[in-house]
Structure formats: C-alpha cells, structure tokens
mmCIF file of C-alpha atoms in Angstrom:
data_model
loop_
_atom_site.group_PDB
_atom_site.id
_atom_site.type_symbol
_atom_site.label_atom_id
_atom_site.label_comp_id
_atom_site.label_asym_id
_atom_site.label_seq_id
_atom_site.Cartn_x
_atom_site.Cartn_y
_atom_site.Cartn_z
ATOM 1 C CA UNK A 1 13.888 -1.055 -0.805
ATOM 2 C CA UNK A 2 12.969 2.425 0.956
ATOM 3 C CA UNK A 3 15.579 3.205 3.549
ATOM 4 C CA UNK A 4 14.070 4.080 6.430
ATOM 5 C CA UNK A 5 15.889 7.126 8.367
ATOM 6 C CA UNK A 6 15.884 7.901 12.470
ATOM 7 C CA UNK A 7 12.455 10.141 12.138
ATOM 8 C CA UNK A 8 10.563 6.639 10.935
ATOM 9 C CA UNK A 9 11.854 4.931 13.197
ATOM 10 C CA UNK A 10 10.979 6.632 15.910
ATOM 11 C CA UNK A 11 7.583 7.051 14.941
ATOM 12 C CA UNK A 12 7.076 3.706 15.097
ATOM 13 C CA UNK A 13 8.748 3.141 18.269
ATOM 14 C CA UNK A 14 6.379 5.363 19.741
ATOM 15 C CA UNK A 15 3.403 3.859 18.273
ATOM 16 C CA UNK A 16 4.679 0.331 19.338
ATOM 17 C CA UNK A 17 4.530 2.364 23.399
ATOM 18 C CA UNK A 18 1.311 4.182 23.085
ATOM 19 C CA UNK A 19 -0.595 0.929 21.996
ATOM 20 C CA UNK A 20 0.818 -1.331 25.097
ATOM 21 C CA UNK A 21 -0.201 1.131 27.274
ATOM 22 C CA UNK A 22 -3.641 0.899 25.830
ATOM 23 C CA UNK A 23 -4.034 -2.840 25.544
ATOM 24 C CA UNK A 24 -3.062 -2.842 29.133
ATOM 25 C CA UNK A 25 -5.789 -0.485 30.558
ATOM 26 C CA UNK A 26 -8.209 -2.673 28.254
ATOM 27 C CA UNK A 27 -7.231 -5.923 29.782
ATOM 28 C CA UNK A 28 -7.128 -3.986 33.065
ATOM 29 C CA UNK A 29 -10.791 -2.901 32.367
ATOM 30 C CA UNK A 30 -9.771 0.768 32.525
ATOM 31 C CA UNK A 31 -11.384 0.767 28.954
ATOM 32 C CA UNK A 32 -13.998 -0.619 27.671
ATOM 33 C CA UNK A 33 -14.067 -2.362 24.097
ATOM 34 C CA UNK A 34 -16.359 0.627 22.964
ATOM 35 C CA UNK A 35 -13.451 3.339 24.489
ATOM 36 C CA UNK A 36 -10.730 0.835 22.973
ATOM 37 C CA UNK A 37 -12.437 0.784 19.909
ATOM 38 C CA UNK A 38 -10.806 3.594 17.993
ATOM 39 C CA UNK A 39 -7.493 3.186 19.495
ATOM 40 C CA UNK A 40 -6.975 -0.080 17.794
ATOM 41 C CA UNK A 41 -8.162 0.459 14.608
ATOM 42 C CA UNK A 42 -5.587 2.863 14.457
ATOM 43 C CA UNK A 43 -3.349 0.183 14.778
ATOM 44 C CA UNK A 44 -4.778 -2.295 12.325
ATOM 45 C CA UNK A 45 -6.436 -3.989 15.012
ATOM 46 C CA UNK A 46 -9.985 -5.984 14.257
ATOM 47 C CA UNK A 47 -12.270 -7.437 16.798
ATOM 48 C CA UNK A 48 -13.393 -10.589 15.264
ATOM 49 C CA UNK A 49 -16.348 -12.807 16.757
ATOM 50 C CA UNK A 50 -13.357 -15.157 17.934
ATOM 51 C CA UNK A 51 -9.592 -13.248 18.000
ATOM 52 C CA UNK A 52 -8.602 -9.834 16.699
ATOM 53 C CA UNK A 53 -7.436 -9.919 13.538
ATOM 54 C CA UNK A 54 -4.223 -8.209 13.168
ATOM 55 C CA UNK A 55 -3.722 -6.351 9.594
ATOM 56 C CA UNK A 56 -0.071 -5.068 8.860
ATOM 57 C CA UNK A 57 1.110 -2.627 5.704
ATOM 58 C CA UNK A 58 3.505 -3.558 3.388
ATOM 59 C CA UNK A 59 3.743 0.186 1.671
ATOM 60 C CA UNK A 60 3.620 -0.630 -2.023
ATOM 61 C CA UNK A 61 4.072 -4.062 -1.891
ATOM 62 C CA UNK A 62 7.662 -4.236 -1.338
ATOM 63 C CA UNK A 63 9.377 -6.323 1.347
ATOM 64 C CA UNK A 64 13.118 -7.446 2.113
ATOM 65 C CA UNK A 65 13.996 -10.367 3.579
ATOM 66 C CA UNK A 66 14.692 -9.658 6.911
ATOM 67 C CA UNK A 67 11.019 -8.171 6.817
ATOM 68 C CA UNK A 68 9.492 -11.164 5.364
ATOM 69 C CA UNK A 69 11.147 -13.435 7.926
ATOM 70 C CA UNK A 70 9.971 -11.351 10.486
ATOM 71 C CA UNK A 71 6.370 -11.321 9.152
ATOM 72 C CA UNK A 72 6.896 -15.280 9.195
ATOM 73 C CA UNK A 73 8.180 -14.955 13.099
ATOM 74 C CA UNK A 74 5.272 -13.489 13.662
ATOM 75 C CA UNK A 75 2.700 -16.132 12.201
ATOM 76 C CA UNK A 76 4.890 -18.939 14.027
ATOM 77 C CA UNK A 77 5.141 -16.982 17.359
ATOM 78 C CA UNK A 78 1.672 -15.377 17.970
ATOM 79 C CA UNK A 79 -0.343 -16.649 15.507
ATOM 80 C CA UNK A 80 -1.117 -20.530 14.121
ATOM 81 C CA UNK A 81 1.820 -20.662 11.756
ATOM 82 C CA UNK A 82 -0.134 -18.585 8.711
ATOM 83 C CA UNK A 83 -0.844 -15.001 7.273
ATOM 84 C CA UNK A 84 -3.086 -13.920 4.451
ATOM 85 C CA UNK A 85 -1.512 -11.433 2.015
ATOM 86 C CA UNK A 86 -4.634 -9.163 0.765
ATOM 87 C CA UNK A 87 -5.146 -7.926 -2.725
ATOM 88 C CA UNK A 88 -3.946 -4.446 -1.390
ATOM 89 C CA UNK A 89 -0.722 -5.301 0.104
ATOM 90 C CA UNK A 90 -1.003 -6.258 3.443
ATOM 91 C CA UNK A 91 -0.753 -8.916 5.530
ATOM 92 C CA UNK A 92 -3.344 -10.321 8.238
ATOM 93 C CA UNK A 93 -2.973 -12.257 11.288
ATOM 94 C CA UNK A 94 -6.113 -13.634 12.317
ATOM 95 C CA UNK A 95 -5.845 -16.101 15.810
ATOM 96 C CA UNK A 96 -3.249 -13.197 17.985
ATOM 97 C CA UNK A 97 -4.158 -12.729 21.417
ATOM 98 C CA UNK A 98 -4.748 -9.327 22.061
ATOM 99 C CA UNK A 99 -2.296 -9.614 25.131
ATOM 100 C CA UNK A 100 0.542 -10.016 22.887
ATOM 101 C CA UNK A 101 -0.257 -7.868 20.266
ATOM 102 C CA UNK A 102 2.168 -4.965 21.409
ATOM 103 C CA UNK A 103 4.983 -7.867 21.593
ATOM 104 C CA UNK A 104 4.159 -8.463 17.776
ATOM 105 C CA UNK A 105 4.257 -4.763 16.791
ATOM 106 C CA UNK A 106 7.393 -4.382 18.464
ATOM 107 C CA UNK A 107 9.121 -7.063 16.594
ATOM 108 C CA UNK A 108 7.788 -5.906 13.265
ATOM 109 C CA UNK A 109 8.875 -2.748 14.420
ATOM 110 C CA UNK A 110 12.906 -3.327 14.469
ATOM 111 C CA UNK A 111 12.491 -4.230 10.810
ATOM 112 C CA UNK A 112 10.590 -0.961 10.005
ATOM 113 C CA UNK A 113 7.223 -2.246 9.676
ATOM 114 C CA UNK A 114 4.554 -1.052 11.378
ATOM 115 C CA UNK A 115 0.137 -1.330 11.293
ATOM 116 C CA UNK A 116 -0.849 2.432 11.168
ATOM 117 C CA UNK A 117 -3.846 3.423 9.277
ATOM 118 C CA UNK A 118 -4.562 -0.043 8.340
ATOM 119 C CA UNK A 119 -7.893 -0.165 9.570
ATOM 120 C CA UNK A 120 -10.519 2.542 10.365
ATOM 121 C CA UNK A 121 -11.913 5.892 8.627
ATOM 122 C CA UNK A 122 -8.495 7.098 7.502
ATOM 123 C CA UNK A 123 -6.456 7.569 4.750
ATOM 124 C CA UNK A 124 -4.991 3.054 4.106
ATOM 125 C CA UNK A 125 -1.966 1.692 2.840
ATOM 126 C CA UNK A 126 -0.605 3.382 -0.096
ATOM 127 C CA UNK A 127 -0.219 0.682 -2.843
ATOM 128 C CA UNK A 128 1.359 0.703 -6.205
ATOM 129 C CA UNK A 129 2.124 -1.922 -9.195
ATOM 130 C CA UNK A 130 3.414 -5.448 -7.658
ATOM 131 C CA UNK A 131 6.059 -4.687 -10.213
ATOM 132 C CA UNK A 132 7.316 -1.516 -9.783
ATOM 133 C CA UNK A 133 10.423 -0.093 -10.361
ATOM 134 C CA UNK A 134 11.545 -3.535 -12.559
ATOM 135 C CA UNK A 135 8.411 -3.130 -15.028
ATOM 136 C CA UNK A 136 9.312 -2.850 -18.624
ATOM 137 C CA UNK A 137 7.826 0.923 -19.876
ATOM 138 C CA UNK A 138 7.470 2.418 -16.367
ATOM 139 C CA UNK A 139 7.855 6.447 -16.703
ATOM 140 C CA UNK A 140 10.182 6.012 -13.746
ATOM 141 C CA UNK A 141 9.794 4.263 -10.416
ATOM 142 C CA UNK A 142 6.044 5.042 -9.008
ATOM 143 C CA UNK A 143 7.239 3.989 -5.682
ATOM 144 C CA UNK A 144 9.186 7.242 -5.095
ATOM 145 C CA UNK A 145 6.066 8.887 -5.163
ATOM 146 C CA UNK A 146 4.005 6.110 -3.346
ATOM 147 C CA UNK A 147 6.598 6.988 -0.877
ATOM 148 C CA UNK A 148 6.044 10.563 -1.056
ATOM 149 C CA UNK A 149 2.076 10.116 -0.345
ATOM 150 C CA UNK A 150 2.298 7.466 2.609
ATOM 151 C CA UNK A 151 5.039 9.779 4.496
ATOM 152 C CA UNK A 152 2.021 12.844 3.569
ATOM 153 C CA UNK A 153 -0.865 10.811 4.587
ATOM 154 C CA UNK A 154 0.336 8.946 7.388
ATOM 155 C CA UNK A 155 -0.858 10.456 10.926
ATOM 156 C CA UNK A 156 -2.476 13.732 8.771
ATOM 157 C CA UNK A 157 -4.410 15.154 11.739
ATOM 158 C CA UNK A 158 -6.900 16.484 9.145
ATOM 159 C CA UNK A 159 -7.461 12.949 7.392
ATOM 160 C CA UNK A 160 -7.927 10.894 10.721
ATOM 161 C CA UNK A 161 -11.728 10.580 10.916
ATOM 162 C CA UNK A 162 -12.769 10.643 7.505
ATOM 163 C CA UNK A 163 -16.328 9.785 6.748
ATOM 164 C CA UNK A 164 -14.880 6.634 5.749
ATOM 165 C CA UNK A 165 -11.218 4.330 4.655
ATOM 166 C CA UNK A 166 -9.809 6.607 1.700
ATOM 167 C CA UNK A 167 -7.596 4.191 -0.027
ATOM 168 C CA UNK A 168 -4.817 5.559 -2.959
ATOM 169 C CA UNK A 169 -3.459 3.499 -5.972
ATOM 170 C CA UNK A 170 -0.772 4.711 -8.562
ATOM 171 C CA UNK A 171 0.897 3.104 -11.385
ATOM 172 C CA UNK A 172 3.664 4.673 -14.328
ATOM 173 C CA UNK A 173 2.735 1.892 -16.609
ATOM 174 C CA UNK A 174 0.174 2.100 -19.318
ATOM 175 C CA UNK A 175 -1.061 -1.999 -17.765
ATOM 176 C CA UNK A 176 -2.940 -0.921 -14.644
ATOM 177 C CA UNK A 177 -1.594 -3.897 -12.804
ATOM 178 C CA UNK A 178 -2.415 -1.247 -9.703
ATOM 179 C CA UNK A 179 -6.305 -1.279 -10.899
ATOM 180 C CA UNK A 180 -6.261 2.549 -9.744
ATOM 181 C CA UNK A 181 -9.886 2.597 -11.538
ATOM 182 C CA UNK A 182 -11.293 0.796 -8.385
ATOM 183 C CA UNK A 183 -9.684 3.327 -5.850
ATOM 184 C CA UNK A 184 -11.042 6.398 -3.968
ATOM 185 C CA UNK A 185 -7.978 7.891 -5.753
ATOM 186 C CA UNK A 186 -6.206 6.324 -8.387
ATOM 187 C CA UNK A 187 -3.052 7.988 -10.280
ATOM 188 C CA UNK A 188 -1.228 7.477 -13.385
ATOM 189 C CA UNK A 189 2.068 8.393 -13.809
ATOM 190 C CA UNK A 190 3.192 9.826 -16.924
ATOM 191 C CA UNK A 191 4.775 12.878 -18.855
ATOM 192 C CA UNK A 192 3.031 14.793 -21.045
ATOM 193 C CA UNK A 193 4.150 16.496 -24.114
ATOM 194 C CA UNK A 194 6.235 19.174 -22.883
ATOM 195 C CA UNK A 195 7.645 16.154 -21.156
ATOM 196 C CA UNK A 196 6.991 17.115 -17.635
ATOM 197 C CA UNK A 197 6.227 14.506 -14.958
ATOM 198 C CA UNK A 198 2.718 14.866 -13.700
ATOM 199 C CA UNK A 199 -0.462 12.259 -13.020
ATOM 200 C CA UNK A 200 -3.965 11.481 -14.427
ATOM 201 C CA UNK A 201 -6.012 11.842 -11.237
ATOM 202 C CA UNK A 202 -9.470 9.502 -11.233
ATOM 203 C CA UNK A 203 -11.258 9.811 -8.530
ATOM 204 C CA UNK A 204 -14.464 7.507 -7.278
ATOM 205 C CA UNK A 205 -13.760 4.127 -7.747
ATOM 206 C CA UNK A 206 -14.264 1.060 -5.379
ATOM 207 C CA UNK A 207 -15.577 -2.020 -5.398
ATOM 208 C CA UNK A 208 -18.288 -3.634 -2.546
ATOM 209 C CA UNK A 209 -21.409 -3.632 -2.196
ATOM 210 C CA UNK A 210 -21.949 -0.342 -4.706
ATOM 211 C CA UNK A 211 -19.268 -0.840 -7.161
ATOM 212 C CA UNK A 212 -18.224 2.371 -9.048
ATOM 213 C CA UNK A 213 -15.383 2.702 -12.069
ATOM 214 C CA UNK A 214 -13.061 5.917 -11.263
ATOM 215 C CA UNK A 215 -13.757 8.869 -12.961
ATOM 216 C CA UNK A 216 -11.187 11.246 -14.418
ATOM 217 C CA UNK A 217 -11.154 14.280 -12.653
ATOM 218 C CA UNK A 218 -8.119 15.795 -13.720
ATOM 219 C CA UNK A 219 -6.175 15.050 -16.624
ATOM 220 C CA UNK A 220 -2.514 16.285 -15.633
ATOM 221 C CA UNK A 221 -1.582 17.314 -12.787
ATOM 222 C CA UNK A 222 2.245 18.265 -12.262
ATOM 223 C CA UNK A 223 4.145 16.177 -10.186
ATOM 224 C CA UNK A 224 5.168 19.379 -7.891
ATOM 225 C CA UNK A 225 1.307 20.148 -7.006
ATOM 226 C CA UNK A 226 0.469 16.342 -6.280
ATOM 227 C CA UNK A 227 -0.004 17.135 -2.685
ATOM 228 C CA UNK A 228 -2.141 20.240 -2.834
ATOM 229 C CA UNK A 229 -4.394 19.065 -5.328
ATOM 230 C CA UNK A 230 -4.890 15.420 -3.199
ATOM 231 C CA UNK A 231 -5.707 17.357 0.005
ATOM 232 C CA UNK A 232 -7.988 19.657 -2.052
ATOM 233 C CA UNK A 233 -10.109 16.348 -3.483
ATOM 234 C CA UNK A 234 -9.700 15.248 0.982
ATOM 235 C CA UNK A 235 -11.326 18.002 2.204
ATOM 236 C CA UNK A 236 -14.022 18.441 -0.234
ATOM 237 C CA UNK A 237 -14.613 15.011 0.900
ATOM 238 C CA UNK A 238 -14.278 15.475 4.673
ATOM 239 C CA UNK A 239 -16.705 18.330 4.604
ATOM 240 C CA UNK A 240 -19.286 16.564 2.051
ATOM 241 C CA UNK A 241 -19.113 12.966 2.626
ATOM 242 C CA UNK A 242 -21.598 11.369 4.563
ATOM 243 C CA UNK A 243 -21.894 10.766 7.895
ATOM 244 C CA UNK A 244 -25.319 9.312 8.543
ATOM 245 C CA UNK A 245 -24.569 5.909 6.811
ATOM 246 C CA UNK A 246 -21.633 3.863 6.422
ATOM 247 C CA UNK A 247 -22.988 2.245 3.119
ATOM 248 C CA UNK A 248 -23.367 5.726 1.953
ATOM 249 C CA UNK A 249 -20.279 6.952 3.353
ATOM 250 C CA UNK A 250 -17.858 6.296 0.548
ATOM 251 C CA UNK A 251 -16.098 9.279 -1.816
ATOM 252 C CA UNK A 252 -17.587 7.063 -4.705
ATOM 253 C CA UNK A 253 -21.001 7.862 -3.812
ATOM 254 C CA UNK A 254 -20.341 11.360 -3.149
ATOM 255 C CA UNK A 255 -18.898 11.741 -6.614
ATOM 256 C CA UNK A 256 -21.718 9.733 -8.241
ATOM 257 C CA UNK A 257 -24.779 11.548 -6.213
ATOM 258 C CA UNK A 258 -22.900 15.595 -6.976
ATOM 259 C CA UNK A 259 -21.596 14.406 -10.891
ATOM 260 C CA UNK A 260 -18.240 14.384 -11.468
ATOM 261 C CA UNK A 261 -18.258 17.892 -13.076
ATOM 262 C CA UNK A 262 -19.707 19.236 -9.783
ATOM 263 C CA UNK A 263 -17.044 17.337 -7.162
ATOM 264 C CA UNK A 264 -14.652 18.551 -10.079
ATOM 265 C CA UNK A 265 -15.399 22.112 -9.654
ATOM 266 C CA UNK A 266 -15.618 22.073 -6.004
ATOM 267 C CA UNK A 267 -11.964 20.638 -6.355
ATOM 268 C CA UNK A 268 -10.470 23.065 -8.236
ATOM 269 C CA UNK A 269 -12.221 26.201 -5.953
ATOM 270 C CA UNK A 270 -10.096 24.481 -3.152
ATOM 271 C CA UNK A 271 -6.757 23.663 -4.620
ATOM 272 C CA UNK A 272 -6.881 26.945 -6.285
ATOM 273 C CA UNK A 273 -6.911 28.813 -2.297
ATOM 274 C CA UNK A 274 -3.724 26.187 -1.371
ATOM 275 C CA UNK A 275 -1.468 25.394 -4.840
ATOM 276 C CA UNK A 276 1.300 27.662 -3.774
ATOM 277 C CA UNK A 277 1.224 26.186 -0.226
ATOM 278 C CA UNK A 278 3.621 25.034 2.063
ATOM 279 C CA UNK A 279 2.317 21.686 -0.208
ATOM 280 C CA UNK A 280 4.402 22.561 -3.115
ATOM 281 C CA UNK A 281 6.720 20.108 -3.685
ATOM 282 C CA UNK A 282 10.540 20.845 -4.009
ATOM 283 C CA UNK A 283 12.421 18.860 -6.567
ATOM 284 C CA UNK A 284 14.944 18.301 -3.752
ATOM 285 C CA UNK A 285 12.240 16.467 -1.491
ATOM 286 C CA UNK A 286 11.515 14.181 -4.443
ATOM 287 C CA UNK A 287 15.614 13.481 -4.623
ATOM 288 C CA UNK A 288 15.657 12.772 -1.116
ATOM 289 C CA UNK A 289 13.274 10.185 -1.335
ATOM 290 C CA UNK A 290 14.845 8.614 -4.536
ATOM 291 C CA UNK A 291 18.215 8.475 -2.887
ATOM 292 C CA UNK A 292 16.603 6.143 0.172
ATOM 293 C CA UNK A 293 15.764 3.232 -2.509
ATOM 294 C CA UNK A 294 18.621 0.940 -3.328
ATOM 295 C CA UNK A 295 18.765 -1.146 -6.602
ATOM 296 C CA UNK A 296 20.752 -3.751 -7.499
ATOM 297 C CA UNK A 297 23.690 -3.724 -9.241
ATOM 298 C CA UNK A 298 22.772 -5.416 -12.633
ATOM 299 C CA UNK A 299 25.024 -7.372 -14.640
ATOM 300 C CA UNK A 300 25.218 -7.029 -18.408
ATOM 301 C CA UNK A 301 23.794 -11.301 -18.815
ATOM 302 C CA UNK A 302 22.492 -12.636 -22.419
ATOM 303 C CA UNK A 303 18.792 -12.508 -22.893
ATOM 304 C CA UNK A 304 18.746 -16.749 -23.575
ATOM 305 C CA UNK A 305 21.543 -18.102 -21.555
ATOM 306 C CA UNK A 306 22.043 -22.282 -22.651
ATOM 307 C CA UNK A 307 20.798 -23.655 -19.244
ATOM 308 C CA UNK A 308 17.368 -21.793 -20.158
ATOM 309 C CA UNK A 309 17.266 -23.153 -23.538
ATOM 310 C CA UNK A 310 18.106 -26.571 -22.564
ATOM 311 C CA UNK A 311 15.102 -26.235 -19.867
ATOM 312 C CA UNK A 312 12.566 -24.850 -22.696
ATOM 313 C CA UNK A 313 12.824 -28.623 -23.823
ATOM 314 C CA UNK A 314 10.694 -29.553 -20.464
ATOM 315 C CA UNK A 315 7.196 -28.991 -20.991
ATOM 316 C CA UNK A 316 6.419 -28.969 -17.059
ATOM 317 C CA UNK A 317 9.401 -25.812 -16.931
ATOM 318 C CA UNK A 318 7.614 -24.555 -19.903
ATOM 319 C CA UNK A 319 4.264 -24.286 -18.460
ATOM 320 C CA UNK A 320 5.409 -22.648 -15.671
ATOM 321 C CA UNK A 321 7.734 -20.358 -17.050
ATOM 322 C CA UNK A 322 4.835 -18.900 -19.605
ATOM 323 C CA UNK A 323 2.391 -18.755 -16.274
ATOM 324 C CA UNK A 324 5.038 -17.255 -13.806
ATOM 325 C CA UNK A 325 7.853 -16.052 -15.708
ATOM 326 C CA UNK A 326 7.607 -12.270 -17.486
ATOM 327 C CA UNK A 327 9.653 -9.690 -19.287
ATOM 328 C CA UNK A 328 12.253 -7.525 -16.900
ATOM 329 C CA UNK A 329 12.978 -4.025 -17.749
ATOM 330 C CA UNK A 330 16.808 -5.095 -17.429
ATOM 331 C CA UNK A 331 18.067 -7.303 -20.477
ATOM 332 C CA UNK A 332 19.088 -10.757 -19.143
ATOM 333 C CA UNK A 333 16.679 -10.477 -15.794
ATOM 334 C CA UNK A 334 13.128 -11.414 -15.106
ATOM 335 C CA UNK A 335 10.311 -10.710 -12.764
ATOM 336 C CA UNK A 336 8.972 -14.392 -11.476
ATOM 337 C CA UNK A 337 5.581 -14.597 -9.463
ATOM 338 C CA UNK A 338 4.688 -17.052 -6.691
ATOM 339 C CA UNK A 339 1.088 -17.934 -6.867
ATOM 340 C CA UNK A 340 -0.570 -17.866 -3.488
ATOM 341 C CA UNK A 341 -3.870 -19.609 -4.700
ATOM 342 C CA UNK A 342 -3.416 -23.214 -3.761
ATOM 343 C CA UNK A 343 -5.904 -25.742 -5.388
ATOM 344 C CA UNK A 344 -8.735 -26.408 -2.260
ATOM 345 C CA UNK A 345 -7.108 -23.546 -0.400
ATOM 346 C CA UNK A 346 -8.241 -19.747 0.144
ATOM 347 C CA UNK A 347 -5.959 -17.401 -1.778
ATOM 348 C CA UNK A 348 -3.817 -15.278 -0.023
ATOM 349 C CA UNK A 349 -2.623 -17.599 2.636
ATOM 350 C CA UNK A 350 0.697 -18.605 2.925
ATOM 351 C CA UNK A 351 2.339 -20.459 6.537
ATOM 352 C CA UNK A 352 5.349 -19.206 8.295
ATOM 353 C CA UNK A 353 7.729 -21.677 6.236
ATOM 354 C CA UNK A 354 6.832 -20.909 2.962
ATOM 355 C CA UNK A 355 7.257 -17.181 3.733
ATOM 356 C CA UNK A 356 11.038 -18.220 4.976
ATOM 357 C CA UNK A 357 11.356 -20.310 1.963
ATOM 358 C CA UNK A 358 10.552 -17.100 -0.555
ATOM 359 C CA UNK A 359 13.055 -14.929 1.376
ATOM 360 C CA UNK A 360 15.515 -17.945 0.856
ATOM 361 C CA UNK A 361 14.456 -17.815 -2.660
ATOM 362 C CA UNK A 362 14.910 -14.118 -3.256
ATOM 363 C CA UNK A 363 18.222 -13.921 -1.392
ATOM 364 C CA UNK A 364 19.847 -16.207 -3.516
ATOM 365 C CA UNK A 365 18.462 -15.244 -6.937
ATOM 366 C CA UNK A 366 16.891 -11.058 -6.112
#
C-alpha cells in the first residue's frame, strides 16, 4: 500500500469541505442542477434518472483493509447494502442521497480515499495490472509510477476541461492484464538494451461506441521524461480535440482522423519546447514514492507444502484452485482471485458483507 503523507491528506480534507458547501447551496436552491453540474462531476458525482450515482477511485486497484471496510460502511450506511467494482478500478454507489453525500466522502476520506476526477472531461483514475507489484516477470513495481502520474494528473489546472475523460493504463509485464491497448494512453514498462527504465507509449485506444486499438506512438521513452512527453501528447489534445461533439470528442478519433504519424509529429514539436522542464523527473522523486509502499515481509515457505497436496486429491479444490489460484513472484506464495460474476447476477456487484468478509480474508492470509 501507498502511504499517504500530510499534503494528501489535506487535499482531501479540503475537497470533502468545498463539496458540502456546494451540495448545500444546491439543496438550498442557490444553484441550480445546470450550475451544480460541473461541481459534482468533479467529485464523481452522477445524476441518474432516479439517485446520483456515486463513483469512488481505487488508484491502481489496490485497497487495505481498513479501506475496504470503509467502502463496505459506506454501501450499508448510505447506500442499499451494495457497490459495483468497475472494470477500471473503481467503485460505484448507485441509491445515495445527495444530502449525505459529503457525510460519505468524509468517511472515505479518514482512510485516504477520495472521488476526484472520477467523472467528467478530465484526466480518470490512473489504473495499472490487478496484480502488480506480486506478478511473476514485472520489470519492477508499475504502481510506483501509477503513483507518480495520479499525484501529476490529479487537480492539473491545464487538464481540467479536456475535450473529453482522458483515461491512463500501464503495465511492466509482457501479459497486458492492464489492456493499455484500449486506453487514451496506455504504457508499458520495460528496459531497453542499455538497460534503462523507460515506457512504450500507445496512444488512441478506447472502446464504445467507435472502438479504436492504441497505436504506438513512441517506442521508448525514458522513465525521467515520462511527464513531459505525457503533457506534450495532453496539450496537443486540448488544443485539437473536438469540441463540437461529444461522440467525436475522444483522443482516439483525433489520432485516427490526423494519422498517427501526424499526432506523432505534432507530439514531438511540443515535448521537444518542454523535455528539460521543471517536468524532468529526479531519481530522488521516484525514491520518494517507492519508499511510501510497504511490502510484506515474506517468509522463505516450500513451493508444495503437504496440506496442499493432500487438497489436490479434491476435485472441487482442484477446480477452483486451476480457475482462481496463479503463480506468485515470491516462491511459496500465490496471488488468489475472487470472482465477482455471480451466476444470474450483474458482474461487479458485491454487498457490504462480502466486502467485510474479503478484508477478513486478506487479513488473515495477505
């Protein structure tokens, strides 16, 4: 887990104050829904034809306990005893009253999670492998620099009113389990032959109505200049993208209608006016944000203990273990999934006790 320090926190804080003062002059009618528009989709806030739907971030997928308990407080207190995890890695409410939405944000809030940039024409939720950082093969953990890029992107006053949601994807694995192909950025992690950390940067993918597979638009770029070169491909967007029609709005379509070679070149015209930047990045920034995720302290365990053998010999264990259970970059662990698509049930969903029940789960064996 990333270790949030006092700056986050009071970020959030803040964010939690700003948005009840704004729910209360709507409910007051000192706004109307059209003025309050904006202000809650920058708080993950939805007006659906019968609630607001409440979307929260779970940066790169990763949770801790206490946050997943307080995620299931949440569906039990101010919703109907349910989220819906999303295929990009966060969670929605969909029944809270808008009255106690700030009350919601400001529990999430004491367990540093928060609903910023979760909705609206902004850079989203930064997400990253489901099984980063234990993956067999990983160059190193991609969640340092998933890290890196929601701390960059978050509240960017350049990036706030994009033509439309900008959403980033990044994996160090050669599996895409982070399908960065179908992202308006997607990055791969790797070193190249000098053996100098850097990324594959595609650029242009996204699903929809208009689906589009990412195109590479730079084959290495060094880890230092990740920054500079992303807000390079951002503004070339903000100043091109369209305005005039949301289904047209997308960085996909402005890479398809210009040609990759053109959005390429207009790219590297930018980045090449801001690479030596206040952008840079320092190899002690990078550290700093290592340092903040804690790991567990692994034990040296065989790779077949007997009680797993003797279990092997039960065909229901068996079934699940080849459907759920997979190989752990540490010799003698394992990485074990939890389905959430339940036979007559919508994927995703999961109620308020079976969220406790996985953080009793991953206490006593994570």
């Amino acid at each position: 887990m990333y270790a949030y320090d006092e700056l986050d926190r009071t970020i959030i804080n803040e964010r939690v104050s700003e948005f009840r003062d704004q729910v209360k002059r709507r409910l007051s009618g000192e706004l109307t829904e059209d003025e309050f528009k904006m202000l809650r989709l920058q708080n993950g806030v939805y007006l659906q034809l019968h609630a607001y739907m409440f979307r929260v971030a779970i940066p790169y997928g990763t949770l801790s306990t206490k946050q997943l308990r307080a995620l299931a407080h949440v569906a039990r207190r101010y919703d109907r005893g349910y989220g819906h995890f999303t295929t990009r890695q966060n969670i929605q409410f969909n029944w809270i009253k808008l009255a106690e939405l700030p009350d919601a944000l400001a529990d999430l809030a004491e367990v540093g999670i928060h609903a910023m940039q979760t909705s609206g024409n902004n850079t989203r939720n930064v997400t990253s492998d489901q099984w980063a950082g234990v993956a067999p093969g990983e160059v190193e953990d991609p969640r340092i620099w998933s890290e890196l890029l929601r701390q960059y992107t978050t509240l960017h006053p350049e990036f706030s009113f994009l033509p439309r949601k900008f959403k980033f994807a990044i994996t160090a694995s050669d599996h895409d389990r982070a399908a960065i192909k179908v992202h308006d950025i997607g990055l791969r992690l790797y070193k190249n032959a000098e053996g100098e950390t850097g990324f594959e940067v595609l650029v242009g993918g996204g699903l929809g109505r208009t689906p589009f597979i990412g195109k590479t638009i730079k084959p290495f770029v060094h880890g230092h200049d990740l920054l500079s070169y992303v807000e390079a491909i951002l503004r070339v967007y903000n100043q091109y993208g369209r305005r005039d029609n949301i289904y047209k709005a997308r960085i996909k379509i402005l890479v398809h209608e210009l040609g990759i070679e053109k959005f390429a070149q207009e790219v590297e015209e930018e980045w090449l006016q801001m690479r030596d930047s206040a952008l840079a990045i320092d190899d002690a920034v990078i550290e700093d944000i290592r340092s903040r995720f804690s790991y567990p302290a692994y034990e040296k365990l065989p790779h077949m203990p007997e009680e797993l053998k003797k279990a092997a010999h039960d065909p229901h264990f068996e079934a699940w273990r080849k459907n759920s259970v997979f190989p752990h970059k540490v010799p003698g662990y394992a990485i074990v999934t939890l389905s959430l698509k339940p036979v007559g049930g919508p994927p995703g969903d999961a109620t308020a006790d079976q969220m406790d029940a996985i953080a009793d789960l991953a206490e006593k064996y994570s």
